PDB file of C-alpha atoms in Angstrom:
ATOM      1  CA  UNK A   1     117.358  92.103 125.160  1.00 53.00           C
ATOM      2  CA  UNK A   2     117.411  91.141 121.463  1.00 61.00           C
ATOM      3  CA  UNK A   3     114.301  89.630 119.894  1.00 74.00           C
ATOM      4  CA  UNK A   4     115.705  86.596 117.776  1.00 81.00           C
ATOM      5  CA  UNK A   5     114.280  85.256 114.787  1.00 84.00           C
ATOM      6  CA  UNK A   6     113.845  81.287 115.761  1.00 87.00           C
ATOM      7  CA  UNK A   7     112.818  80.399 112.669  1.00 85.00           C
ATOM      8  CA  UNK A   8     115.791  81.865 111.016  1.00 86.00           C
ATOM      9  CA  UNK A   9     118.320  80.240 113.666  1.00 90.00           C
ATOM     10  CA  UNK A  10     120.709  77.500 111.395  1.00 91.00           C
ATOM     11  CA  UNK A  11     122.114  75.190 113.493  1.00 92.00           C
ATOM     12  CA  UNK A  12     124.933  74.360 111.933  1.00 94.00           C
ATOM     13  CA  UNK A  13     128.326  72.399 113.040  1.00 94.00           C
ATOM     14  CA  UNK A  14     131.297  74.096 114.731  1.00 93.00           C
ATOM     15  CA  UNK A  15     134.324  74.805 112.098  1.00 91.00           C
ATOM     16  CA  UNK A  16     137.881  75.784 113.119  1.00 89.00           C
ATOM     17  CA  UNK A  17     137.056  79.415 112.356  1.00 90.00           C
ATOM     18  CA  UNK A  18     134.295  78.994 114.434  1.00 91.00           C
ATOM     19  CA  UNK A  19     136.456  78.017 117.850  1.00 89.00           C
ATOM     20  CA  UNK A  20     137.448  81.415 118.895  1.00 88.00           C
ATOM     21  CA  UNK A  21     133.945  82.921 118.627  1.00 89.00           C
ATOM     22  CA  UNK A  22     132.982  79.534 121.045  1.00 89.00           C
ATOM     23  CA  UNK A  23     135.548  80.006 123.281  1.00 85.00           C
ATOM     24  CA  UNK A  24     134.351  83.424 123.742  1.00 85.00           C
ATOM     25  CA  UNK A  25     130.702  83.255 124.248  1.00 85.00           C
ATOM     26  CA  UNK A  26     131.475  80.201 126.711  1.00 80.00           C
ATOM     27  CA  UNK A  27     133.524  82.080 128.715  1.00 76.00           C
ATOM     28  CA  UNK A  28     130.982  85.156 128.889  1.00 72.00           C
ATOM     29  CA  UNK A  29     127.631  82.777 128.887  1.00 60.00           C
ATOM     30  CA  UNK A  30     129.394  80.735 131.892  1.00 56.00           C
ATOM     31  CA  UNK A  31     130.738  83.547 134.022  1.00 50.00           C
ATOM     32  CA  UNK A  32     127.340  85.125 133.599  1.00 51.00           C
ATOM     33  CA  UNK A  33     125.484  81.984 134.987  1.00 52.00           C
ATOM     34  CA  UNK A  34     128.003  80.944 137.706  1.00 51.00           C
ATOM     35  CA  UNK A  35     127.272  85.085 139.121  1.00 50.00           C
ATOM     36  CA  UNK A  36     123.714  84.638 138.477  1.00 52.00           C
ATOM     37  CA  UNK A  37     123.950  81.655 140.523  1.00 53.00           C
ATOM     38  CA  UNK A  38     125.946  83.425 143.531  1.00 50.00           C
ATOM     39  CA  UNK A  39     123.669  86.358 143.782  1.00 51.00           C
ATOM     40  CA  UNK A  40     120.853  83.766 144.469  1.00 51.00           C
ATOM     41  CA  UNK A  41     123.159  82.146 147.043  1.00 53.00           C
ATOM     42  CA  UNK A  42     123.358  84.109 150.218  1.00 51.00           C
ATOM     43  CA  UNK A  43     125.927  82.084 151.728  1.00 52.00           C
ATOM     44  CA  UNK A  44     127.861  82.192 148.956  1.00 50.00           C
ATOM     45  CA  UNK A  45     127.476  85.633 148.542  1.00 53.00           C
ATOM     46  CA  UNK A  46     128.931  86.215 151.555  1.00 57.00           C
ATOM     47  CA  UNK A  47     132.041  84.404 151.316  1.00 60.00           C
ATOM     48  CA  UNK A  48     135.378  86.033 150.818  1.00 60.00           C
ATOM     49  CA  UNK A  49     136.598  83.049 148.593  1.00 66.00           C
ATOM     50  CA  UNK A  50     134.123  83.000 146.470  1.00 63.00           C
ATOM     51  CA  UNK A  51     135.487  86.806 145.240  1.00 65.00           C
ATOM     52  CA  UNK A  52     138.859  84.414 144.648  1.00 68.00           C
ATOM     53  CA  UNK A  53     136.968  81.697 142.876  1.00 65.00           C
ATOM     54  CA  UNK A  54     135.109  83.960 140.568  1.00 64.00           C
ATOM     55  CA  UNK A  55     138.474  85.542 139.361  1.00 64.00           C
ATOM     56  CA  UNK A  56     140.263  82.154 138.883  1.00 63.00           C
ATOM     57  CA  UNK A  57     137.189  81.014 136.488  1.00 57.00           C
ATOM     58  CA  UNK A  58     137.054  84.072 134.718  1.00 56.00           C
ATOM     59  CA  UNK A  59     140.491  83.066 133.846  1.00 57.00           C
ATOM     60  CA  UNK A  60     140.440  79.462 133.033  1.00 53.00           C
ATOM     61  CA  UNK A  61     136.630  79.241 131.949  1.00 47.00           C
ATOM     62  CA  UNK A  62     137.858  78.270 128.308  1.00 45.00           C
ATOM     63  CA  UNK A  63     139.253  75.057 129.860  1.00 42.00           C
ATOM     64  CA  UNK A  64     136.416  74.890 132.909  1.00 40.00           C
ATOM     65  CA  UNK A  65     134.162  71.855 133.003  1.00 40.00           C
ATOM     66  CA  UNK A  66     131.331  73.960 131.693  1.00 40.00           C
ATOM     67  CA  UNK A  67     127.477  74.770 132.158  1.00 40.00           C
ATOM     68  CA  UNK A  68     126.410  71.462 132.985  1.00 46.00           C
ATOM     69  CA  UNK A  69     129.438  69.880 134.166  1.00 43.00           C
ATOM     70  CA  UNK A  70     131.740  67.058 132.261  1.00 44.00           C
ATOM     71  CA  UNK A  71     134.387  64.516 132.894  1.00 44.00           C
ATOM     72  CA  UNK A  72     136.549  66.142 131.037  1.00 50.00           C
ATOM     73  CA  UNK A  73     138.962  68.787 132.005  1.00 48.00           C
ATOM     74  CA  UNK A  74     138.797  70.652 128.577  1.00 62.00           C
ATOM     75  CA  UNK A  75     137.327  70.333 125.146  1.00 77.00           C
ATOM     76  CA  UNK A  76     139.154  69.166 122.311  1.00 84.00           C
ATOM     77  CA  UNK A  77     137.574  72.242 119.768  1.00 87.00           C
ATOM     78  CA  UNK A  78     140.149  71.317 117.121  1.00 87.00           C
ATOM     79  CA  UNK A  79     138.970  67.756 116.776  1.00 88.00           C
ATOM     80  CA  UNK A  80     135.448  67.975 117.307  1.00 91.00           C
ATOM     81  CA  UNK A  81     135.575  70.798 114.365  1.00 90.00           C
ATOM     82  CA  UNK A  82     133.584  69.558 111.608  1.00 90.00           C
ATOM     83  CA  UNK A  83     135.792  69.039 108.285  1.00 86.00           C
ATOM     84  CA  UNK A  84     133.225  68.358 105.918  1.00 84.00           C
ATOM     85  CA  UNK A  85     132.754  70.533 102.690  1.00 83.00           C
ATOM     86  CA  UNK A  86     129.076  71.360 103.140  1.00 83.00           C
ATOM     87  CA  UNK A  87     127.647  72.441 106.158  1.00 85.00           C
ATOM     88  CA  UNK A  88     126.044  69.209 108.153  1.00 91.00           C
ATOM     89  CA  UNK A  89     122.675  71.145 110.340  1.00 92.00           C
ATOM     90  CA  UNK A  90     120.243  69.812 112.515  1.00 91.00           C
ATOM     91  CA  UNK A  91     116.462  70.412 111.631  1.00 88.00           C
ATOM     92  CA  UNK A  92     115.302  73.738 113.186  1.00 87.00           C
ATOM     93  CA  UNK A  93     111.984  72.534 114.895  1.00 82.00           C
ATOM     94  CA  UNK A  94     110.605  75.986 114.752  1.00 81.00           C
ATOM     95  CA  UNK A  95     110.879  75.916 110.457  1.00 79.00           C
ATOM     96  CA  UNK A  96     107.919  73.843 110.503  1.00 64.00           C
ATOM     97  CA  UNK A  97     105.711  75.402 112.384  1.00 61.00           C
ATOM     98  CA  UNK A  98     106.384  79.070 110.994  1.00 56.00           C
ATOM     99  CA  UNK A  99     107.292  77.529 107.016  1.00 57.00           C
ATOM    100  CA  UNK A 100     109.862  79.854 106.772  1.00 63.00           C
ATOM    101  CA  UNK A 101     113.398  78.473 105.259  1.00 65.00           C
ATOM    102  CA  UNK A 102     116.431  80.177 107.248  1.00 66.00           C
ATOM    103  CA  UNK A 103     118.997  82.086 105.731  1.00 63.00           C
ATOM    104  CA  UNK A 104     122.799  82.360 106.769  1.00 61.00           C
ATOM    105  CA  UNK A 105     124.848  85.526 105.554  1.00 62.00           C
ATOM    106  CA  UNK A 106     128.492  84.275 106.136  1.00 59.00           C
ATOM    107  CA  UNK A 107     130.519  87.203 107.369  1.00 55.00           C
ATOM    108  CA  UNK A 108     134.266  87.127 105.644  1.00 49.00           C
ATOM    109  CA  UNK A 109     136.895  86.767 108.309  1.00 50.00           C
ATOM    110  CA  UNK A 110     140.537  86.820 108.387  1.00 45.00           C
ATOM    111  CA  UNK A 111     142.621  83.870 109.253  1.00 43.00           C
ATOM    112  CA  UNK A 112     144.464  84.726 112.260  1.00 46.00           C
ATOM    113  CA  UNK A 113     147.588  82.917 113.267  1.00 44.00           C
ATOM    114  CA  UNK A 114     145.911  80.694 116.110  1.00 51.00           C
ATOM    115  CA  UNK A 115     143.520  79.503 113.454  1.00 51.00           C
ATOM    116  CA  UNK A 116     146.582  78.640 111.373  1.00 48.00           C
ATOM    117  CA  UNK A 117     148.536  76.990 114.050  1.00 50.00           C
ATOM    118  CA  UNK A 118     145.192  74.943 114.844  1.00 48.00           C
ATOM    119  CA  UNK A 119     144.654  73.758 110.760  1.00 57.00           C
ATOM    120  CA  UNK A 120     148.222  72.602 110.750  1.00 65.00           C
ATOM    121  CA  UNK A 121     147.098  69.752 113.792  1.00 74.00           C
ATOM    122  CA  UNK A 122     147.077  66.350 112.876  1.00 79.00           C
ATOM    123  CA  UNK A 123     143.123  65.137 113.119  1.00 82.00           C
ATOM    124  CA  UNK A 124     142.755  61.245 113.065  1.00 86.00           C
ATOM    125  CA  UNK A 125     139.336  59.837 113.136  1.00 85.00           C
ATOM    126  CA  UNK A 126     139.782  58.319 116.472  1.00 87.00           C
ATOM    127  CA  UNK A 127     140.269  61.703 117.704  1.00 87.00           C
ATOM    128  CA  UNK A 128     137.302  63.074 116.072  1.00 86.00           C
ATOM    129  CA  UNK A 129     135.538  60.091 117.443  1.00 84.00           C
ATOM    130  CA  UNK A 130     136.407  61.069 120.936  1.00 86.00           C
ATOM    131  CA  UNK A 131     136.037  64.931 120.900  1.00 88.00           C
ATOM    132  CA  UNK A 132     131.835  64.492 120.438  1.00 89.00           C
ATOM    133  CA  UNK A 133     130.409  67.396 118.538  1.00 92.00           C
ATOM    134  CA  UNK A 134     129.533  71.340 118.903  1.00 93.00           C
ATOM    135  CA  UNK A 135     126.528  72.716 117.072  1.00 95.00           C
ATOM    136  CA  UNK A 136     126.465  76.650 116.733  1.00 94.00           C
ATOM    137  CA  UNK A 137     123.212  78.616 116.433  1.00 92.00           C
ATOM    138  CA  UNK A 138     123.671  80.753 113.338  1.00 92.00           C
ATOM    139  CA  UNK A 139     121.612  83.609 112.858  1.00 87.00           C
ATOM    140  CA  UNK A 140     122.719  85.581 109.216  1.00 84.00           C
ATOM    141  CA  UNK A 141     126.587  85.198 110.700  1.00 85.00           C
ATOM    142  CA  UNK A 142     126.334  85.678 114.455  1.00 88.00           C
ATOM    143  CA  UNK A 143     126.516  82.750 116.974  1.00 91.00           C
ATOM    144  CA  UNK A 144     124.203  83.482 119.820  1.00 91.00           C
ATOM    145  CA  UNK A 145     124.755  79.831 121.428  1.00 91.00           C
ATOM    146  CA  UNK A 146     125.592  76.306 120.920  1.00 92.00           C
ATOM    147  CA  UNK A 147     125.651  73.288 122.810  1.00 93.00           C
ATOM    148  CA  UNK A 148     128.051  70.717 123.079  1.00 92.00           C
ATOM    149  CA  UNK A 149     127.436  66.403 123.024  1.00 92.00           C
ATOM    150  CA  UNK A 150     130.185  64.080 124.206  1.00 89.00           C
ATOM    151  CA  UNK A 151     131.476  61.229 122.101  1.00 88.00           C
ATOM    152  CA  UNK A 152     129.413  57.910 122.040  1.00 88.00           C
ATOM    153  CA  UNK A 153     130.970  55.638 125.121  1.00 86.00           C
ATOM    154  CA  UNK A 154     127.606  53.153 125.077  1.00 88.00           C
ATOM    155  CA  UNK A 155     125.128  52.031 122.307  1.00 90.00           C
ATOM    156  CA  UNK A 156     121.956  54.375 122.529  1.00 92.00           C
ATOM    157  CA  UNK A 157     123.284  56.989 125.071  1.00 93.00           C
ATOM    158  CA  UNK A 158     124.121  60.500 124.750  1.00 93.00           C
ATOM    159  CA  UNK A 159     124.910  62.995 126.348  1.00 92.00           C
ATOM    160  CA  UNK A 160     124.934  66.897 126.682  1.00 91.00           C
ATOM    161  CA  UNK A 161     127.613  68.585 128.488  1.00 85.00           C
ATOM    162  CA  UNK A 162     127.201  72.400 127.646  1.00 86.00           C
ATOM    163  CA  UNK A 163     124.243  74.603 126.744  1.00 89.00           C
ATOM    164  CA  UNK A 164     125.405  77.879 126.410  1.00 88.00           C
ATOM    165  CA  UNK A 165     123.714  80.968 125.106  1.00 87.00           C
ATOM    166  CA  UNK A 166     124.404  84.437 125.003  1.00 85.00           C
ATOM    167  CA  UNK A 167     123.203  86.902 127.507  1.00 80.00           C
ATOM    168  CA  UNK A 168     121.741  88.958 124.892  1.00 82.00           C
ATOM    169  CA  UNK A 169     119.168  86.186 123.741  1.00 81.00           C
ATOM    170  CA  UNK A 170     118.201  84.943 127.227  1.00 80.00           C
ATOM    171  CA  UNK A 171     114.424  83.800 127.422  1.00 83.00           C
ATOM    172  CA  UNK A 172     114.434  83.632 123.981  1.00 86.00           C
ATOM    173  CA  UNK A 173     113.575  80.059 123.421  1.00 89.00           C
ATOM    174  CA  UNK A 174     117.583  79.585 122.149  1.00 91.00           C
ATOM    175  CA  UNK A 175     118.191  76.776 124.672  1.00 91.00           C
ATOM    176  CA  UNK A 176     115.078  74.928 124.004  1.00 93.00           C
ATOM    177  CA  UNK A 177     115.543  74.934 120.364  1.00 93.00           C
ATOM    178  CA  UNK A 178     119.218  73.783 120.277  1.00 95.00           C
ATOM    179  CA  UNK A 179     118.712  70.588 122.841  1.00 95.00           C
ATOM    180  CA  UNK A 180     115.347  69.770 121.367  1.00 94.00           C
ATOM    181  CA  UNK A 181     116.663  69.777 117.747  1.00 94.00           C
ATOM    182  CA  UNK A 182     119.578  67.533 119.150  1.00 95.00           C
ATOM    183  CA  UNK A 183     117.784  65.569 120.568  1.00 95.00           C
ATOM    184  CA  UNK A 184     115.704  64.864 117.732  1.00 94.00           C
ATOM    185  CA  UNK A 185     118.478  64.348 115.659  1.00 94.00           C
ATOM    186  CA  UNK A 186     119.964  61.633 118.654  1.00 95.00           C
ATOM    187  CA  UNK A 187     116.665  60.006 117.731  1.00 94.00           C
ATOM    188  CA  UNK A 188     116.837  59.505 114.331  1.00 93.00           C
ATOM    189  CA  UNK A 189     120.459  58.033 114.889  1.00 92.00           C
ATOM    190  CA  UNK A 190     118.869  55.124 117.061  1.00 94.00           C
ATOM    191  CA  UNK A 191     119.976  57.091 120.550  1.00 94.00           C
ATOM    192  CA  UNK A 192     117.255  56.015 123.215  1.00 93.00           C
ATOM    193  CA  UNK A 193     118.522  58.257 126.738  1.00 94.00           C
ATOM    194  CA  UNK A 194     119.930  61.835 126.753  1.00 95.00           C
ATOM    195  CA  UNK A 195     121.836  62.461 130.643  1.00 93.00           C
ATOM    196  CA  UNK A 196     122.287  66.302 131.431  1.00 91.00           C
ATOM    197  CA  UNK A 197     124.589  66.847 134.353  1.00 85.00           C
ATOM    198  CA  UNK A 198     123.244  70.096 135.922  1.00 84.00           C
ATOM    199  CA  UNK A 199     125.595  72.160 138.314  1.00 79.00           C
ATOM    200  CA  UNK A 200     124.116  71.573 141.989  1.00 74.00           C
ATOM    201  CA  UNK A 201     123.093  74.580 142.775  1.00 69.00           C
ATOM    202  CA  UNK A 202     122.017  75.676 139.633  1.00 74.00           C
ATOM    203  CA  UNK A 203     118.072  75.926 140.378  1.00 80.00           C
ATOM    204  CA  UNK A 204     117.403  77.579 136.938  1.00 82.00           C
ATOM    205  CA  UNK A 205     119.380  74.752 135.091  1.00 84.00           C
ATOM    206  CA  UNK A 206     117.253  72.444 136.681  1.00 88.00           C
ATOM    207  CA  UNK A 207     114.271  73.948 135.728  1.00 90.00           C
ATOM    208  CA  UNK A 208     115.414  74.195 132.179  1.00 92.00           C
ATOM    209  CA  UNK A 209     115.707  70.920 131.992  1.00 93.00           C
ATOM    210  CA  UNK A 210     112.500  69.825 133.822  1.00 93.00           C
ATOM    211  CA  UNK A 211     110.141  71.834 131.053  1.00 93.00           C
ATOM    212  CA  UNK A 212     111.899  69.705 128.416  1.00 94.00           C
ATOM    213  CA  UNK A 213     110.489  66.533 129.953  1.00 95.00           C
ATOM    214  CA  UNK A 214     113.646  65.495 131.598  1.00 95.00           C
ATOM    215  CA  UNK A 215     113.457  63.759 134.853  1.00 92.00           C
ATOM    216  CA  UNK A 216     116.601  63.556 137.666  1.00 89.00           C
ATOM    217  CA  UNK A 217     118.086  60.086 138.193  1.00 86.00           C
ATOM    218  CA  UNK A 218     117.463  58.607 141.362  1.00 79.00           C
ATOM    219  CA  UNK A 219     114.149  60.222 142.449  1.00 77.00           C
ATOM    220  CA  UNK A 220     112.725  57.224 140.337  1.00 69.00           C
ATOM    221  CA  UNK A 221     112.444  53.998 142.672  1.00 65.00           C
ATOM    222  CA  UNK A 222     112.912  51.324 140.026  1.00 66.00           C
ATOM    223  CA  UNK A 223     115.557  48.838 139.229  1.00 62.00           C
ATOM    224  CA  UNK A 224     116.655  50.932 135.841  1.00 66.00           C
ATOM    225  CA  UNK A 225     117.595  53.584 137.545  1.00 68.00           C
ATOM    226  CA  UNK A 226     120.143  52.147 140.355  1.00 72.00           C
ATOM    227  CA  UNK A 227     122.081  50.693 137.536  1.00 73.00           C
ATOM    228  CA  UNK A 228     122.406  53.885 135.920  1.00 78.00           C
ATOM    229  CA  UNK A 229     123.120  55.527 138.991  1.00 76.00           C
ATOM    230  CA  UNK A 230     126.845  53.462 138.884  1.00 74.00           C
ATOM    231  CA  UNK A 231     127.052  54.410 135.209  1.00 81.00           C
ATOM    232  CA  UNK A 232     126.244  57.976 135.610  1.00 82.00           C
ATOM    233  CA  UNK A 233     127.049  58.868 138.896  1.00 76.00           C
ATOM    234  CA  UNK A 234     127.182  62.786 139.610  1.00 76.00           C
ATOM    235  CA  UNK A 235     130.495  65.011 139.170  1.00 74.00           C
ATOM    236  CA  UNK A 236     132.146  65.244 143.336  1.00 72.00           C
ATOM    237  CA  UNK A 237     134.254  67.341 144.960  1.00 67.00           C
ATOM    238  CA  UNK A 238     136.225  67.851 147.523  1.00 65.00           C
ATOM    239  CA  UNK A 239     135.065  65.553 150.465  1.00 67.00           C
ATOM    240  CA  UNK A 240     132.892  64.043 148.003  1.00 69.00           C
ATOM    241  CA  UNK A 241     130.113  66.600 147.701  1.00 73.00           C
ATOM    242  CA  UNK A 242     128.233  66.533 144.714  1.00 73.00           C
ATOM    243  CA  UNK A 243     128.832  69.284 141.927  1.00 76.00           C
ATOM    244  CA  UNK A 244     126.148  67.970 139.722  1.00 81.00           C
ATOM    245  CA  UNK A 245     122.499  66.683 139.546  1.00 85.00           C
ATOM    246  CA  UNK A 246     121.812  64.101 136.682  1.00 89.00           C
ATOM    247  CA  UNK A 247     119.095  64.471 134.535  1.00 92.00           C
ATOM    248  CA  UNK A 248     117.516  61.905 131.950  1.00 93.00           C
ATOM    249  CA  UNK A 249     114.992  61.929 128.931  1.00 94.00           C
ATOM    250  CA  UNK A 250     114.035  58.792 127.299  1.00 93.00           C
ATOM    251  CA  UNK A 251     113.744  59.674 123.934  1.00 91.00           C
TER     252      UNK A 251
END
């Protein structure tokens, strides 16, 4: 395992020359959790079609439904790439308690001919509007994770649909930092409720998410919660079984 420098994380938006590096630590960061998460399974384990399942996601994880589950089939990377001619960051959290300003050493990097092809796509606002954003830890050029917030669809609500970090910089505090630093910034914006949708079986996403002071919908017996239950119901399957657990934070 690689120490990691917090303090010196930059959180930074996702760029087009950024979406191959994402694409790549999501598919590595997800195949590594979804194994983790079998291993801990005995059942699971033990079934031959998991061996079949596990092979078909390590093939389509760029367009999978990701860590903690989404409505959508895919992410639109081009359009929620940010276009603006200075870097837009979130606050690292960590900065103020250490003082230290972090520093990002941009590595130079070719242009390949899928980053071309994506620059010549059309990018309206409406689209940007609907892709949501992608922040990318940045530590001195290397992206050790990011996390991913859906587009806006009611006033005060967000909400997370991928937290992925590399295997490298597990336990490192990576995860905390990047969805407390959203969050934070979610604040400022006049957001009142985060919702994380947490695979099912996923014991040590749900743990995650229970240190950071989030709470799973339902478990609460109050008339709040039953109408967000209809607005956030969890992802379902086939027969109807639940894929994920929905968690909350008031901020």
């Amino acid at each position: 395992m690689v120490k990691l420098e917090l303090e010196q994380v930059v959180i930074r938006r996702m760029k087009e020359e950024d979406i191959e590096v994402v694409k790549a630590l999501i598919k590595v960061g997800t195949t590594y959790s979804f194994l983790r998460c079998l291993v801990h399974s005995f059942v699971l384990a033990l079934a031959i079609p998991v061996f079949l399942l596990i092979v078909f996601l390590k093939i389509t994880m760029p367009r999978s439904t990701g860590v903690l589950g989404s409505s959508k089939p895919y992410w639109d990377y081009v359009g929620s790439s940010y276009k603006g001619t200075q870097d837009e960051t979130l606050q690292n959290l960590y900065c103020k308690i250490s003082g230290k300003t972090p520093v990002t050493k941009k590595p130079r990097r070719r242009i390949g001919a899928k980053d071309k092809e994506a620059s010549a796509e059309t990018i309206t606002p409406e689209r940007e509007q609907a892709a949501g954003h992608v922040w990318l830890a940045d530590c001195e050029g290397e992206i050790p994770g990011c996390i991913f917030r859906e587009c806006e669809t009611r006033a005060g609500i967000r909400r997370i649909c991928r937290v992925v970090t590399s295997c490298w910089y597990r336990r490192e505090g990576l995860g905390r930092l990047l969805v407390q630093s959203l969050e934070q910034r979610e604040r400022e914006s006049g957001a009142h409720r985060v919702y994380a949708h947490v695979p099912f079986p996923s014991k040590l996403g749900e743990a995650f998410f229970k240190k950071l002071g989030y709470l799973q919908l339902g478990q609460q017996d109050n008339e709040e919660d039953c109408d967000e239950i209809d607005l956030e119901a969890p992802e379902r399957g086939f027969l109807g079984y639940p894929l994920t657990k929905v968690f909350y934070k008031d901020l």
